[in-house]
PDB file of C-alpha atoms in Angstrom:
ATOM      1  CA  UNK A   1     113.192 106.598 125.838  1.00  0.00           C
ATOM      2  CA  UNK A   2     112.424 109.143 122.582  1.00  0.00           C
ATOM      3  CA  UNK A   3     110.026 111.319 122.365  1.00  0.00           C
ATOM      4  CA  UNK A   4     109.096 112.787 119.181  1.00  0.00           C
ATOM      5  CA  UNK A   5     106.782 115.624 118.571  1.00  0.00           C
ATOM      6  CA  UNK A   6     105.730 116.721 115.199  1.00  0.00           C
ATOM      7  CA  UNK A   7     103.859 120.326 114.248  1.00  0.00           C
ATOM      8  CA  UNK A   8     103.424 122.077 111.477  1.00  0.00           C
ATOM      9  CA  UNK A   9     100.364 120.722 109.616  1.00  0.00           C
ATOM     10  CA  UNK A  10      97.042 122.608 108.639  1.00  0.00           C
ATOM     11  CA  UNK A  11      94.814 123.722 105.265  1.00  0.00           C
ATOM     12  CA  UNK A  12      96.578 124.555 102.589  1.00  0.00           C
ATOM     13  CA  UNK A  13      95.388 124.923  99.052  1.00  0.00           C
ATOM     14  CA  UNK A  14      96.292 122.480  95.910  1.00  0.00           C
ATOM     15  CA  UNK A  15      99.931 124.537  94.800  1.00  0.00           C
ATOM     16  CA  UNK A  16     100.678 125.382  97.850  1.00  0.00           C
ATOM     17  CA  UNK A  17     103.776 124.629 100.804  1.00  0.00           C
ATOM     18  CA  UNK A  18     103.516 123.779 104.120  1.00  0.00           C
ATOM     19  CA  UNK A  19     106.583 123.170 106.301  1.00  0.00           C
ATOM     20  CA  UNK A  20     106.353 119.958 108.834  1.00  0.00           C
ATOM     21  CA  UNK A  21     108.910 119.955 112.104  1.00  0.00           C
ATOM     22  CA  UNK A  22     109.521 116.803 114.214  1.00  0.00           C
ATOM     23  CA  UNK A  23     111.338 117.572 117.893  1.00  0.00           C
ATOM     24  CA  UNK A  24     113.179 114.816 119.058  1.00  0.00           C
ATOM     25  CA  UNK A  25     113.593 114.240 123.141  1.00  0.00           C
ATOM     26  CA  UNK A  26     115.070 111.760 125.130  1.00  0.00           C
ATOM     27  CA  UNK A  27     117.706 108.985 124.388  1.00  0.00           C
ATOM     28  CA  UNK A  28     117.985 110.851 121.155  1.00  0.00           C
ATOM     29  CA  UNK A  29     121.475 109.346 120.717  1.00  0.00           C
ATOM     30  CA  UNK A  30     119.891 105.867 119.812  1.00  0.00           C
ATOM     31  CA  UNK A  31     118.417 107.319 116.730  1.00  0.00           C
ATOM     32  CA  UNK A  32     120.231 107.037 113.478  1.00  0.00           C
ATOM     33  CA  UNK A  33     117.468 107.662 110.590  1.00  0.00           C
ATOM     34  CA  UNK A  34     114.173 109.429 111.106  1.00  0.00           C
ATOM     35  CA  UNK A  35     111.862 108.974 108.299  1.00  0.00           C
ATOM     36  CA  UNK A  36     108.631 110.445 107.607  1.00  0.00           C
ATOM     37  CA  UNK A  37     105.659 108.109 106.796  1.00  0.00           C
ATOM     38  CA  UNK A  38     101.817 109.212 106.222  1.00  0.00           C
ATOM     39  CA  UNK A  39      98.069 108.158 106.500  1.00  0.00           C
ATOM     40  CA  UNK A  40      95.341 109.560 103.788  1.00  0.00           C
ATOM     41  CA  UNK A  41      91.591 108.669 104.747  1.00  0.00           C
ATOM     42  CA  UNK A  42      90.813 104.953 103.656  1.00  0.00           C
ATOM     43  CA  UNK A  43      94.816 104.240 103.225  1.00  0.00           C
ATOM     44  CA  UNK A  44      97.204 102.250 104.561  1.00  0.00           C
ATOM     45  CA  UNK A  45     100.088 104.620 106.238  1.00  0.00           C
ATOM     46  CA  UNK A  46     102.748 104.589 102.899  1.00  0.00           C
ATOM     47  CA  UNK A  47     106.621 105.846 103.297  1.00  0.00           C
ATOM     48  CA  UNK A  48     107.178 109.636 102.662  1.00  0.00           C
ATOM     49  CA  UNK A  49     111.092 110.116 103.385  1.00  0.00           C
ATOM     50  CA  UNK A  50     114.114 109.301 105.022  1.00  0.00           C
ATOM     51  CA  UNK A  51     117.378 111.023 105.868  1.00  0.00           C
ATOM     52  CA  UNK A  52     120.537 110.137 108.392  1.00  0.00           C
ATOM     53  CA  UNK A  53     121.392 112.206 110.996  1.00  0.00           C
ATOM     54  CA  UNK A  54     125.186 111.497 110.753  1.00  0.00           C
ATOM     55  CA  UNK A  55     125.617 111.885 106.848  1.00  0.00           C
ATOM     56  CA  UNK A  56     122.443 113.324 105.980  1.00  0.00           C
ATOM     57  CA  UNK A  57     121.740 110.679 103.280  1.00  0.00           C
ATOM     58  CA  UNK A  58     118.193 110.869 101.651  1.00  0.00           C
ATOM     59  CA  UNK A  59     115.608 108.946 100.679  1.00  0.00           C
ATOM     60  CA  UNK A  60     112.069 110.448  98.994  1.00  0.00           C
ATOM     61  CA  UNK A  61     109.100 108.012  97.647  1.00  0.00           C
ATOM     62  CA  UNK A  62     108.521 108.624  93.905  1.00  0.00           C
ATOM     63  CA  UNK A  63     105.241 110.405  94.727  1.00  0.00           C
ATOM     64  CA  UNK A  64     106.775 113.330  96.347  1.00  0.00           C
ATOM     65  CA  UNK A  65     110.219 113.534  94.636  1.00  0.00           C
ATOM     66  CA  UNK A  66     111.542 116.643  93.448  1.00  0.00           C
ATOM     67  CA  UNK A  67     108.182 118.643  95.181  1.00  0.00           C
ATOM     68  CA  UNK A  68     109.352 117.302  98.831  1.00  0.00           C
ATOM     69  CA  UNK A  69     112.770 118.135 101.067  1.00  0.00           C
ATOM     70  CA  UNK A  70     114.133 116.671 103.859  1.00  0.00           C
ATOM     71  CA  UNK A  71     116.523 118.438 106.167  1.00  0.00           C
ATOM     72  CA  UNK A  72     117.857 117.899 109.441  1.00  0.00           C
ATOM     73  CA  UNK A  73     119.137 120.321 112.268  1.00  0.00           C
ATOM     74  CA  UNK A  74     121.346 118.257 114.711  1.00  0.00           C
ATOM     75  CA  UNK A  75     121.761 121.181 117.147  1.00  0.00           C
ATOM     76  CA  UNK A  76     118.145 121.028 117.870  1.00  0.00           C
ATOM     77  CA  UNK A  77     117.287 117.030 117.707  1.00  0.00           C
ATOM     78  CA  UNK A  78     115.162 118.597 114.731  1.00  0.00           C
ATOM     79  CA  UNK A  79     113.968 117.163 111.422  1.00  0.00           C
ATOM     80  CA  UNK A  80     111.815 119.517 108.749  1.00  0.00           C
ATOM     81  CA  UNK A  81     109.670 118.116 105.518  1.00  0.00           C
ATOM     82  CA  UNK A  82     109.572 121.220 103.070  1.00  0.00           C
ATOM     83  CA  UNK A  83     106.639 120.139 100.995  1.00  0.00           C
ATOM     84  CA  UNK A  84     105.963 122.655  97.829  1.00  0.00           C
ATOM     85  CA  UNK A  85     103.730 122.444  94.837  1.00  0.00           C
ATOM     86  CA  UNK A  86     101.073 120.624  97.116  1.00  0.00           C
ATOM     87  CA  UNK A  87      98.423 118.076  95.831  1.00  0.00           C
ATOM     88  CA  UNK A  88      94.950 117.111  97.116  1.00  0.00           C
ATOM     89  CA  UNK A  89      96.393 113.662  97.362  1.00  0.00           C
ATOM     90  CA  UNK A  90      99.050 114.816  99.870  1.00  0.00           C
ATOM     91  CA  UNK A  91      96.105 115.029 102.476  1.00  0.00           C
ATOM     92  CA  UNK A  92      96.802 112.779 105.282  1.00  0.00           C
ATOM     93  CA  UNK A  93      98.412 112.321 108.558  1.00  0.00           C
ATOM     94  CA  UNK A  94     101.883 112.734 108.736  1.00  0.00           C
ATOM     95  CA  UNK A  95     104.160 110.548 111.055  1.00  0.00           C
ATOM     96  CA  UNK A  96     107.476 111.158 112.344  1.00  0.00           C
ATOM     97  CA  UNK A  97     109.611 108.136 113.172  1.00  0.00           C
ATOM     98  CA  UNK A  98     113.186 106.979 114.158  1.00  0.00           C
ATOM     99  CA  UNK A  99     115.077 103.865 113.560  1.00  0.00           C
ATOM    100  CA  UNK A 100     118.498 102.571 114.057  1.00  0.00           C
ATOM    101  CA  UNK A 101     119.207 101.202 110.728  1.00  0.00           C
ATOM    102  CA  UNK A 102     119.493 102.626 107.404  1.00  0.00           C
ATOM    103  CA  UNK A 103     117.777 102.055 104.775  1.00  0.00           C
ATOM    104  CA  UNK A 104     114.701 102.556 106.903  1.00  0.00           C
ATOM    105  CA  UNK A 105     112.719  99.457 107.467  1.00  0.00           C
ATOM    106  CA  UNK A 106     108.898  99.762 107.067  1.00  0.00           C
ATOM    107  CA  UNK A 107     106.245 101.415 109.871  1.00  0.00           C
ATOM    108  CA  UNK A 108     106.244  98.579 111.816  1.00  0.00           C
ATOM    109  CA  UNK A 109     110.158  98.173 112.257  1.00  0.00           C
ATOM    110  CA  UNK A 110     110.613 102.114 113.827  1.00  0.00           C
ATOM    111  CA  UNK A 111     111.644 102.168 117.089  1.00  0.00           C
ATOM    112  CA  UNK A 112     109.682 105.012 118.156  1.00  0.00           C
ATOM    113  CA  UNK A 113     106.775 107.355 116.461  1.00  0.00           C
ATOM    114  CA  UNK A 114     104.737 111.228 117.096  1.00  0.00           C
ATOM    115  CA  UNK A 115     101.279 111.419 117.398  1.00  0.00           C
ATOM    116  CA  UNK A 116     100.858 112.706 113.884  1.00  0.00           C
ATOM    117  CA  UNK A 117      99.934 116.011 111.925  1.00  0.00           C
ATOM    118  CA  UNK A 118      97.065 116.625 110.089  1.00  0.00           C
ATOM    119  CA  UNK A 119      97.843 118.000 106.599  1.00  0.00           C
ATOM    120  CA  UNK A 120      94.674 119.086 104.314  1.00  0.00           C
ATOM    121  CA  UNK A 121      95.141 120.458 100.867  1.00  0.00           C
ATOM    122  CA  UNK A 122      91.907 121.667  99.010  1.00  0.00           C
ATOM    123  CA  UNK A 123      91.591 121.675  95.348  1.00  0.00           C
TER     124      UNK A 123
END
């Protein structure tokens, strides 16, 4: 069993950063990529990012590229989404989720998933 837990998500004007944390618990040693995925209002839940936990290899959709990071602490079972320069249309729902093959598959081929953080940025 994994259990993942993600925080970090609240109001945040357009320009902005907000920093999203995902605890991972459990059978954590099953997990090789954790990935990042989110829901706006109306919207189908669309990839966000990726990264490894062995190598640390990458992966950003072209929407949030170069405004979005990735990291990873190990130590902790911890994954972080640095998101700067925010835009209204970053409001959604943000998902953590792990998977056991790289690159990751789409929503519905992650082994496990959080509940979900609700990110809002105002104009």
């Amino acid at each position: 069993q994994v259990q993942l837990v993600e925080s970090g998500g609240g109001l945040v004007q357009a320009g902005g950063s907000l920093r999203l944390s995902c605890a991972a618990s459990g059978r954590t040693f099953s997990m090789y990529t954790m990935a990042w995925f989110r829901q706006a209002p109306g919207k189908e839940r669309e990839f966000v990012s990726a990264i490894t936990w062995t190598t640390g290899s990458t992966r950003y959709a072209d929407s949030v590229k170069g405004r979005f990071t990735i990291s990873r602490d190990n130590a902790k079972n911890t994954v972080y989404l640095q998101m700067n320069s925010l835009k209204p249309e970053d409001t959604a729902v943000y998902y953590c989720g792990s998977s056991d093959t790289w690159p990751p598959p789409r929503w519905a081929g992650m082994d496990y998933w959080g509940k979900g953080t609700l990110v809002t940025v105002s104009e």
